[in-house]
Short mmCIF file of C-alpha atoms in Angstrom, two decimals:
data_model
loop_
_atom_site.label_atom_id
_atom_site.label_comp_id
_atom_site.label_asym_id
_atom_site.label_seq_id
_atom_site.Cartn_x
_atom_site.Cartn_y
_atom_site.Cartn_z
CA UNK A 241 -14.82 -126.54 17.06
CA UNK A 242 -13.30 -123.28 18.26
CA UNK A 243 -10.17 -123.17 20.35
CA UNK A 244 -10.30 -121.83 23.88
CA UNK A 245 -10.97 -118.12 23.70
CA UNK A 246 -8.54 -115.74 25.37
CA UNK A 247 -9.49 -112.08 25.79
CA UNK A 248 -6.70 -109.63 25.02
CA UNK A 249 -6.15 -107.60 28.17
CA UNK A 250 -5.50 -104.36 26.28
CA UNK A 251 -8.20 -104.74 23.64
CA UNK A 252 -10.96 -102.11 23.50
CA UNK A 253 -14.34 -102.92 24.96
CA UNK A 254 -16.73 -102.77 22.00
CA UNK A 255 -20.52 -102.69 22.14
CA UNK A 256 -22.39 -103.67 18.97
CA UNK A 257 -25.86 -102.12 19.02
CA UNK A 258 -28.65 -103.80 17.03
CA UNK A 259 -32.34 -103.02 17.47
CA UNK A 260 -33.32 -106.68 17.10
CA UNK A 261 -32.07 -109.82 15.31
CA UNK A 262 -34.38 -109.33 12.33
CA UNK A 263 -34.16 -110.83 8.87
CA UNK A 264 -32.31 -107.97 7.16
CA UNK A 265 -28.76 -107.60 5.93
CA UNK A 266 -27.70 -105.06 8.56
CA UNK A 267 -28.94 -107.43 11.30
CA UNK A 268 -26.84 -110.26 9.89
CA UNK A 269 -23.71 -108.11 9.54
CA UNK A 270 -24.00 -106.79 13.11
CA UNK A 271 -24.36 -110.30 14.54
CA UNK A 272 -21.49 -111.61 12.41
CA UNK A 273 -19.28 -108.74 13.57
CA UNK A 274 -20.10 -109.31 17.25
CA UNK A 275 -19.42 -113.04 16.86
CA UNK A 276 -16.16 -112.35 15.03
CA UNK A 277 -14.93 -109.89 17.64
CA UNK A 278 -15.75 -112.36 20.41
CA UNK A 279 -14.06 -115.30 18.71
CA UNK A 280 -10.96 -113.26 17.89
CA UNK A 281 -10.38 -112.52 21.56
CA UNK A 282 -11.81 -109.00 21.76
CA UNK A 283 -13.97 -107.66 24.58
CA UNK A 284 -17.41 -107.28 23.04
CA UNK A 285 -21.08 -107.25 23.98
CA UNK A 286 -24.21 -107.20 21.83
CA UNK A 287 -26.90 -104.78 23.00
CA UNK A 288 -30.43 -105.05 21.60
CA UNK A 289 -33.83 -103.56 22.34
CA UNK A 290 -35.54 -106.84 21.48
CA UNK A 291 -33.89 -110.23 21.83
CA UNK A 292 -36.28 -112.25 19.65
CA UNK A 293 -36.12 -112.45 15.87
CA UNK A 294 -35.33 -114.66 12.88
CA UNK A 295 -31.55 -114.37 13.33
CA UNK A 296 -31.46 -114.81 17.12
CA UNK A 297 -30.10 -118.32 16.63
CA UNK A 298 -27.07 -116.95 14.75
CA UNK A 299 -25.76 -115.20 17.89
CA UNK A 300 -22.84 -117.02 19.50
CA UNK A 301 -24.20 -118.48 22.78
CA UNK A 302 -20.99 -117.44 24.55
CA UNK A 303 -21.43 -113.79 23.56
CA UNK A 304 -22.68 -111.42 26.26
CA UNK A 305 -26.06 -109.98 25.22
CA UNK A 306 -27.76 -107.15 27.09
CA UNK A 307 -31.25 -105.80 26.55
CA UNK A 308 -31.87 -102.08 26.24
CA UNK A 309 -35.26 -101.28 27.72
CA UNK A 310 -37.57 -99.96 25.01
CA UNK A 311 -41.34 -99.84 24.46
CA UNK A 312 -42.84 -102.12 21.83
CA UNK A 313 -43.86 -99.33 19.50
CA UNK A 314 -43.01 -98.98 15.83
CA UNK A 315 -39.26 -99.13 15.39
CA UNK A 316 -38.56 -95.44 14.83
CA UNK A 317 -40.53 -94.31 17.90
CA UNK A 318 -39.18 -97.16 20.00
CA UNK A 319 -35.59 -96.20 19.18
CA UNK A 320 -36.25 -92.60 20.19
CA UNK A 321 -37.94 -93.65 23.43
CA UNK A 322 -35.09 -95.97 24.45
CA UNK A 323 -32.47 -93.20 24.42
CA UNK A 324 -32.49 -92.54 28.20
CA UNK A 325 -32.00 -96.24 28.98
CA UNK A 326 -29.34 -96.64 26.29
CA UNK A 327 -27.43 -93.54 27.41
CA UNK A 328 -27.55 -94.75 31.02
CA UNK A 329 -26.10 -98.12 29.98
CA UNK A 330 -23.27 -96.39 28.11
CA UNK A 331 -22.37 -94.48 31.27
CA UNK A 332 -22.71 -97.57 33.45
CA UNK A 333 -20.65 -100.02 31.36
CA UNK A 334 -18.31 -97.48 29.72
CA UNK A 335 -17.52 -99.16 26.40
CA UNK A 336 -14.56 -97.81 24.45
CA UNK A 337 -16.38 -98.16 21.13
CA UNK A 338 -20.10 -98.29 20.31
CA UNK A 339 -20.86 -99.67 16.84
CA UNK A 340 -24.22 -98.87 15.23
CA UNK A 341 -25.69 -101.56 12.97
CA UNK A 342 -27.10 -99.11 10.44
CA UNK A 343 -28.86 -95.91 9.48
CA UNK A 344 -31.71 -95.96 11.98
CA UNK A 345 -29.47 -96.37 15.02
CA UNK A 346 -26.61 -94.05 14.01
CA UNK A 347 -28.18 -91.01 15.67
CA UNK A 348 -29.00 -92.98 18.83
CA UNK A 349 -25.43 -94.23 19.20
CA UNK A 350 -23.86 -90.85 18.38
CA UNK A 351 -26.06 -89.00 20.88
CA UNK A 352 -25.47 -91.55 23.64
CA UNK A 353 -21.70 -91.20 23.27
CA UNK A 354 -21.75 -87.41 23.67
CA UNK A 355 -20.16 -86.31 26.93
CA UNK A 356 -18.53 -89.70 27.53
CA UNK A 357 -15.22 -91.35 26.69
CA UNK A 358 -17.02 -93.82 24.39
CA UNK A 359 -16.40 -93.48 20.65
CA UNK A 360 -19.39 -93.80 18.32
CA UNK A 361 -19.01 -95.70 15.04
CA UNK A 362 -21.83 -95.28 12.52
CA UNK A 363 -22.56 -97.42 9.48
CA UNK A 364 -24.44 -96.32 6.36
CA UNK A 365 -26.64 -99.31 5.52
CA UNK A 366 -28.97 -97.66 2.98
CA UNK A 367 -28.55 -94.76 0.53
CA UNK A 368 -28.10 -91.34 2.07
CA UNK A 369 -30.34 -89.95 -0.66
CA UNK A 370 -32.72 -92.48 -2.17
CA UNK A 371 -33.21 -92.79 -5.95
CA UNK A 372 -35.63 -90.12 -7.12
CA UNK A 373 -35.49 -88.16 -3.86
CA UNK A 374 -35.09 -84.44 -4.56
CA UNK A 375 -35.68 -80.99 -3.15
CA UNK A 376 -36.09 -80.19 0.52
CA UNK A 377 -36.42 -83.81 1.70
CA UNK A 378 -33.13 -84.75 0.01
CA UNK A 379 -31.40 -81.67 1.45
CA UNK A 380 -32.63 -82.44 4.97
CA UNK A 381 -31.56 -86.07 4.67
CA UNK A 382 -28.05 -85.10 3.52
CA UNK A 383 -27.77 -82.56 6.33
CA UNK A 384 -28.85 -85.09 8.96
CA UNK A 385 -26.46 -87.79 7.79
CA UNK A 386 -23.55 -85.34 7.59
CA UNK A 387 -24.27 -84.02 11.09
CA UNK A 388 -24.29 -87.55 12.52
CA UNK A 389 -21.04 -88.41 10.70
CA UNK A 390 -19.50 -85.27 12.19
CA UNK A 391 -20.35 -86.43 15.71
CA UNK A 392 -19.24 -90.04 15.17
CA UNK A 393 -15.58 -90.91 15.62
CA UNK A 394 -15.85 -93.08 12.51
CA UNK A 395 -18.49 -93.74 9.86
CA UNK A 396 -18.38 -96.84 7.68
CA UNK A 397 -19.78 -96.55 4.16
CA UNK A 398 -20.14 -99.12 1.39
CA UNK A 399 -19.84 -96.86 -1.65
CA UNK A 400 -17.55 -94.12 -2.92
CA UNK A 401 -20.47 -91.75 -3.55
CA UNK A 402 -21.48 -91.95 0.12
CA UNK A 403 -17.88 -91.48 1.24
CA UNK A 404 -17.47 -88.34 -0.85
CA UNK A 405 -20.76 -86.87 0.37
CA UNK A 406 -19.98 -87.36 4.07
CA UNK A 407 -16.32 -86.34 3.77
CA UNK A 408 -17.09 -83.21 1.74
CA UNK A 409 -15.36 -80.17 3.19
CA UNK A 410 -17.44 -77.90 5.41
CA UNK A 411 -18.62 -77.45 9.00
CA UNK A 412 -20.36 -80.86 8.88
CA UNK A 413 -17.53 -82.77 7.24
CA UNK A 414 -17.34 -86.34 8.57
CA UNK A 415 -14.36 -86.78 10.86
CA UNK A 416 -13.34 -90.27 9.77
CA UNK A 417 -15.33 -91.72 6.86
CA UNK A 418 -14.10 -95.11 5.67
CA UNK A 419 -15.12 -97.06 2.60
CA UNK A 420 -15.14 -100.72 3.62
CA UNK A 421 -16.31 -103.99 2.06
CA UNK A 422 -19.57 -105.58 3.12
CA UNK A 423 -19.00 -108.87 5.05
CA UNK A 424 -21.10 -111.18 2.89
CA UNK A 425 -19.66 -114.13 0.97
CA UNK A 426 -19.33 -117.17 3.24
CA UNK A 427 -17.06 -120.15 2.74
CA UNK A 428 -20.16 -122.19 1.88
CA UNK A 429 -20.92 -119.74 -0.93
CA UNK A 430 -17.37 -119.91 -2.26
CA UNK A 431 -17.58 -123.70 -2.23
CA UNK A 432 -20.96 -123.67 -3.98
CA UNK A 433 -19.57 -121.40 -6.69
CA UNK A 434 -16.68 -123.75 -7.37
CA UNK A 435 -19.06 -126.68 -7.74
CA UNK A 436 -21.66 -125.10 -10.06
CA UNK A 437 -22.03 -125.51 -13.81
CA UNK A 438 -20.17 -122.93 -15.94
CA UNK A 439 -23.20 -121.44 -17.76
CA UNK A 440 -26.99 -121.15 -17.88
CA UNK A 441 -28.95 -124.29 -18.70
CA UNK A 442 -30.42 -124.38 -22.18
CA UNK A 443 -33.72 -125.90 -21.08
CA UNK A 444 -35.10 -123.89 -18.15
CA UNK A 445 -33.88 -120.69 -16.53
CA UNK A 446 -33.68 -120.91 -12.75
CA UNK A 447 -34.35 -117.53 -11.16
CA UNK A 448 -34.32 -116.38 -7.55
CA UNK A 449 -35.32 -113.31 -5.53
CA UNK A 450 -34.09 -112.84 -1.96
CA UNK A 451 -35.33 -110.23 0.47
CA UNK A 452 -38.06 -109.11 2.80
CA UNK A 453 -41.47 -109.08 1.13
CA UNK A 454 -41.97 -105.36 1.66
CA UNK A 455 -42.44 -102.24 -0.52
CA UNK A 456 -38.71 -101.40 -0.54
CA UNK A 457 -37.84 -104.64 -2.34
CA UNK A 458 -40.54 -104.13 -5.03
CA UNK A 459 -40.87 -107.78 -6.02
CA UNK A 460 -44.01 -106.76 -7.91
CA UNK A 461 -41.95 -105.13 -10.68
CA UNK A 462 -39.98 -108.32 -11.27
CA UNK A 463 -43.16 -110.41 -11.39
CA UNK A 464 -44.69 -108.10 -14.00
CA UNK A 465 -41.48 -108.32 -16.04
CA UNK A 466 -41.48 -112.12 -15.89
CA UNK A 467 -45.09 -112.19 -17.07
CA UNK A 468 -43.78 -110.67 -20.33
CA UNK A 469 -41.45 -113.65 -20.77
CA UNK A 470 -44.02 -116.43 -21.07
CA UNK A 471 -42.29 -117.57 -24.26
CA UNK A 472 -39.32 -118.66 -22.13
CA UNK A 473 -39.21 -121.61 -19.77
CA UNK A 474 -38.30 -120.20 -16.37
CA UNK A 475 -38.84 -120.97 -12.72
CA UNK A 476 -38.68 -118.43 -9.87
CA UNK A 477 -37.96 -119.03 -6.20
CA UNK A 478 -38.72 -116.21 -3.78
CA UNK A 479 -36.81 -116.32 -0.49
CA UNK A 480 -38.06 -114.09 2.30
CA UNK A 481 -40.99 -113.24 4.49
CA UNK A 482 -42.95 -110.07 5.09
CA UNK A 483 -46.29 -108.28 4.97
CA UNK A 484 -46.68 -108.42 1.18
CA UNK A 485 -46.60 -112.19 0.75
CA UNK A 486 -50.34 -112.64 0.22
CA UNK A 487 -50.48 -109.67 -2.16
CA UNK A 488 -47.58 -111.08 -4.19
CA UNK A 489 -49.21 -114.51 -4.33
CA UNK A 490 -52.42 -112.90 -5.61
CA UNK A 491 -50.39 -110.96 -8.17
CA UNK A 492 -48.80 -114.18 -9.45
CA UNK A 493 -52.25 -115.70 -9.89
CA UNK A 494 -53.57 -112.61 -11.68
CA UNK A 495 -50.57 -112.58 -14.03
CA UNK A 496 -50.98 -116.27 -14.80
CA UNK A 497 -47.54 -117.25 -13.51
CA UNK A 498 -48.44 -118.82 -10.14
CA UNK A 499 -47.41 -122.28 -11.37
CA UNK A 500 -43.88 -121.00 -12.06
CA UNK A 501 -43.26 -119.23 -8.73
CA UNK A 502 -42.38 -120.85 -5.39
CA UNK A 503 -42.48 -118.88 -2.12
CA UNK A 504 -39.89 -120.46 0.20
CA UNK A 505 -40.17 -118.13 3.20
CA UNK A 506 -37.21 -117.06 5.31
CA UNK A 507 -34.07 -119.22 5.00
CA UNK A 508 -31.73 -118.87 7.99
CA UNK A 509 -29.28 -121.67 7.14
CA UNK A 510 -26.16 -120.27 5.40
CA UNK A 511 -25.47 -123.56 3.60
CA UNK A 512 -29.04 -123.81 2.30
CA UNK A 513 -28.89 -120.19 1.14
CA UNK A 514 -25.64 -120.87 -0.71
CA UNK A 515 -27.18 -123.90 -2.42
CA UNK A 516 -30.22 -121.90 -3.54
CA UNK A 517 -28.07 -119.19 -5.08
CA UNK A 518 -25.71 -121.69 -6.70
CA UNK A 519 -28.68 -123.43 -8.33
CA UNK A 520 -29.87 -120.15 -9.88
CA UNK A 521 -28.92 -118.69 -13.23
CA UNK A 522 -29.99 -115.20 -12.18
CA UNK A 523 -30.79 -113.23 -9.06
CA UNK A 524 -33.49 -110.62 -9.66
CA UNK A 525 -32.94 -107.47 -7.57
CA UNK A 526 -35.82 -105.03 -8.26
CA UNK A 527 -35.38 -102.92 -5.09
CA UNK A 528 -36.41 -99.27 -4.85
CA UNK A 529 -33.32 -98.51 -2.75
CA UNK A 530 -30.42 -100.40 -1.17
CA UNK A 531 -27.12 -99.67 0.54
CA UNK A 532 -24.99 -102.16 -1.35
CA UNK A 533 -27.52 -104.98 -1.94
CA UNK A 534 -26.00 -107.81 0.07
CA UNK A 535 -28.05 -110.44 -1.75
CA UNK A 536 -26.50 -109.27 -5.01
CA UNK A 537 -23.02 -109.83 -3.59
CA UNK A 538 -24.08 -113.24 -2.29
CA UNK A 539 -25.42 -114.24 -5.70
CA UNK A 540 -22.27 -113.16 -7.54
CA UNK A 541 -20.20 -114.97 -4.93
CA UNK A 542 -22.17 -118.14 -5.71
CA UNK A 543 -21.65 -117.70 -9.46
CA UNK A 544 -25.17 -116.48 -10.30
CA UNK A 545 -25.76 -113.53 -12.60
CA UNK A 546 -27.72 -110.47 -11.46
CA UNK A 547 -30.38 -108.23 -12.95
CA UNK A 548 -30.85 -105.15 -10.77
CA UNK A 549 -32.56 -101.80 -10.66
CA UNK A 550 -30.60 -98.61 -10.14
CA UNK A 551 -31.37 -98.78 -6.41
CA UNK A 552 -28.00 -97.32 -5.41
CA UNK A 553 -24.94 -95.95 -7.19
CA UNK A 554 -22.84 -98.31 -5.09
CA UNK A 555 -23.72 -101.33 -7.24
CA UNK A 556 -22.53 -99.87 -10.56
CA UNK A 557 -18.84 -100.83 -10.17
CA UNK A 558 -19.72 -104.35 -8.99
CA UNK A 559 -22.06 -105.07 -11.90
CA UNK A 560 -19.52 -103.73 -14.39
CA UNK A 561 -16.68 -105.79 -12.90
CA UNK A 562 -18.88 -108.90 -13.07
CA UNK A 563 -19.85 -108.31 -16.71
CA UNK A 564 -23.53 -107.90 -15.88
CA UNK A 565 -26.27 -105.83 -17.51
CA UNK A 566 -26.20 -102.22 -16.26
CA UNK A 567 -28.84 -101.42 -13.63
CA UNK A 568 -32.22 -100.42 -15.04
CA UNK A 569 -34.51 -97.61 -13.80
CA UNK A 570 -36.40 -98.37 -10.59
CA UNK A 571 -39.92 -99.63 -11.28
CA UNK A 572 -39.44 -99.90 -15.07
CA UNK A 573 -41.09 -103.21 -15.96
CA UNK A 574 -40.17 -103.30 -19.66
CA UNK A 575 -36.51 -102.46 -19.01
CA UNK A 576 -36.32 -105.13 -16.31
CA UNK A 577 -37.78 -107.74 -18.68
CA UNK A 578 -35.30 -106.83 -21.42
CA UNK A 579 -32.42 -107.02 -18.94
CA UNK A 580 -33.47 -110.53 -17.90
CA UNK A 581 -33.51 -111.65 -21.54
CA UNK A 582 -30.07 -110.13 -22.14
CA UNK A 583 -28.59 -111.68 -19.00
CA UNK A 584 -29.86 -115.16 -19.86
CA UNK A 585 -28.33 -114.82 -23.33
CA UNK A 586 -24.97 -113.57 -22.00
CA UNK A 587 -23.99 -115.65 -18.95
CA UNK A 588 -20.65 -114.72 -17.42
CA UNK A 589 -18.21 -117.35 -16.11
CA UNK A 590 -18.76 -118.05 -12.39
CA UNK A 591 -15.09 -117.35 -11.71
CA UNK A 592 -15.48 -113.80 -13.06
CA UNK A 593 -18.54 -113.21 -10.89
CA UNK A 594 -16.80 -114.49 -7.76
CA UNK A 595 -13.70 -112.41 -8.42
CA UNK A 596 -15.81 -109.25 -8.65
CA UNK A 597 -16.89 -109.68 -5.01
CA UNK A 598 -13.68 -111.21 -3.64
CA UNK A 599 -13.08 -108.37 -1.17
CA UNK A 600 -16.55 -108.97 0.31
CA UNK A 601 -15.58 -112.43 1.57
CA UNK A 602 -17.03 -112.76 5.07
CA UNK A 603 -13.89 -113.36 7.11
CA UNK A 604 -11.73 -111.00 5.03
CA UNK A 605 -14.23 -108.16 5.38
CA UNK A 606 -14.83 -108.81 9.09
CA UNK A 607 -11.09 -108.66 9.70
CA UNK A 608 -11.13 -105.24 8.00
CA UNK A 609 -13.88 -104.11 10.38
CA UNK A 610 -11.94 -105.40 13.39
CA UNK A 611 -8.78 -103.55 12.35
CA UNK A 612 -10.78 -100.35 11.88
CA UNK A 613 -12.43 -100.64 15.30
CA UNK A 614 -9.05 -101.28 16.92
CA UNK A 615 -7.68 -98.01 15.55
CA UNK A 616 -10.73 -95.75 15.79
CA UNK A 617 -9.99 -92.31 17.13
CA UNK A 618 -6.54 -91.72 18.62
CA UNK A 619 -6.40 -95.09 20.34
CA UNK A 620 -4.64 -98.06 18.82
CA UNK A 621 -5.01 -101.68 19.90
CA UNK A 622 -3.40 -104.88 18.64
CA UNK A 623 -5.53 -107.19 16.50
CA UNK A 624 -5.36 -110.85 17.48
CA UNK A 625 -5.67 -113.82 15.14
CA UNK A 626 -8.64 -114.11 12.77
CA UNK A 627 -11.51 -116.51 13.38
CA UNK A 628 -14.19 -117.87 11.10
CA UNK A 629 -17.64 -116.39 11.72
CA UNK A 630 -19.92 -118.60 9.60
CA UNK A 631 -19.64 -121.73 7.46
#
């Protein structure tokens, strides 16, 4: 039960913008941040183009939520079309700070703040340049991200490589680029880690994949790799929903591993998610690209090992600190299979895994975000007491 909330009279008015409460990591972080700001006595509102979605129930009922009028087109076009309504709301409600949930909304937020007293805060939620991206497309993407960071009063990144790229000297140098932890590991996850067994079971390997069933996550590569390990006794749970579910189920049948794979769908309960990760020996992370791979941090926080593709340079230090196999090339089935075998043969102590992601503890990281938002630009505001955002 939370204590009576008291709004600090001199706190900044912050708007957290999220397109919709979807099932992705950036959606969860934005909602957690809005909840945390509200419960810590800050003036905050959550603005969304669409109010329905898998994580709508995670929004604090006492939090003010406003809808930004937008057509129900594909996300990219819808976000462009909603600019006039969003900009009008910024001028009507005059927030001190506008926080963008991630890459796709950074330009919208930065443009809406132009010509106003509102300060735009962007967040890099996926790689600036994706693995394998080269030539003109990579150059244009770098230019666009640097231009947006130049306009924003602050840009939050989750990896040193992204920070260096945006802060690089030049006419488009980011004005205030900050490397910050990803709010991820809940108290339930920390508790689950403390309660788990110290090493992999000798009989059957328990494996898990977590993420939207979509091309970016490339679950197909992991399934092909597991099909090479029929000599081992393993079981895989797949957590997530998305357009590729039927195709992945057919792939399991074609590979002859359907009896070893369970599709659990979307899991929105933090405690249930912690239990699933704590019951696993390994998280398989075969993504084509990621920002910092929140599910990887969650797994390590629950004491589970990780096998991952080289989906972002940001995960290299975490995997090394946790004593895990180095990331393997994206889409390389044989390398992924060998990494699984190595990881099962070399389990790291859960305490080591948890320590590697200690700074990504949910409340600790959210407090870091709050302090940054309180000091963005030339304005400084006091930070009130911390509150817990999730179990």
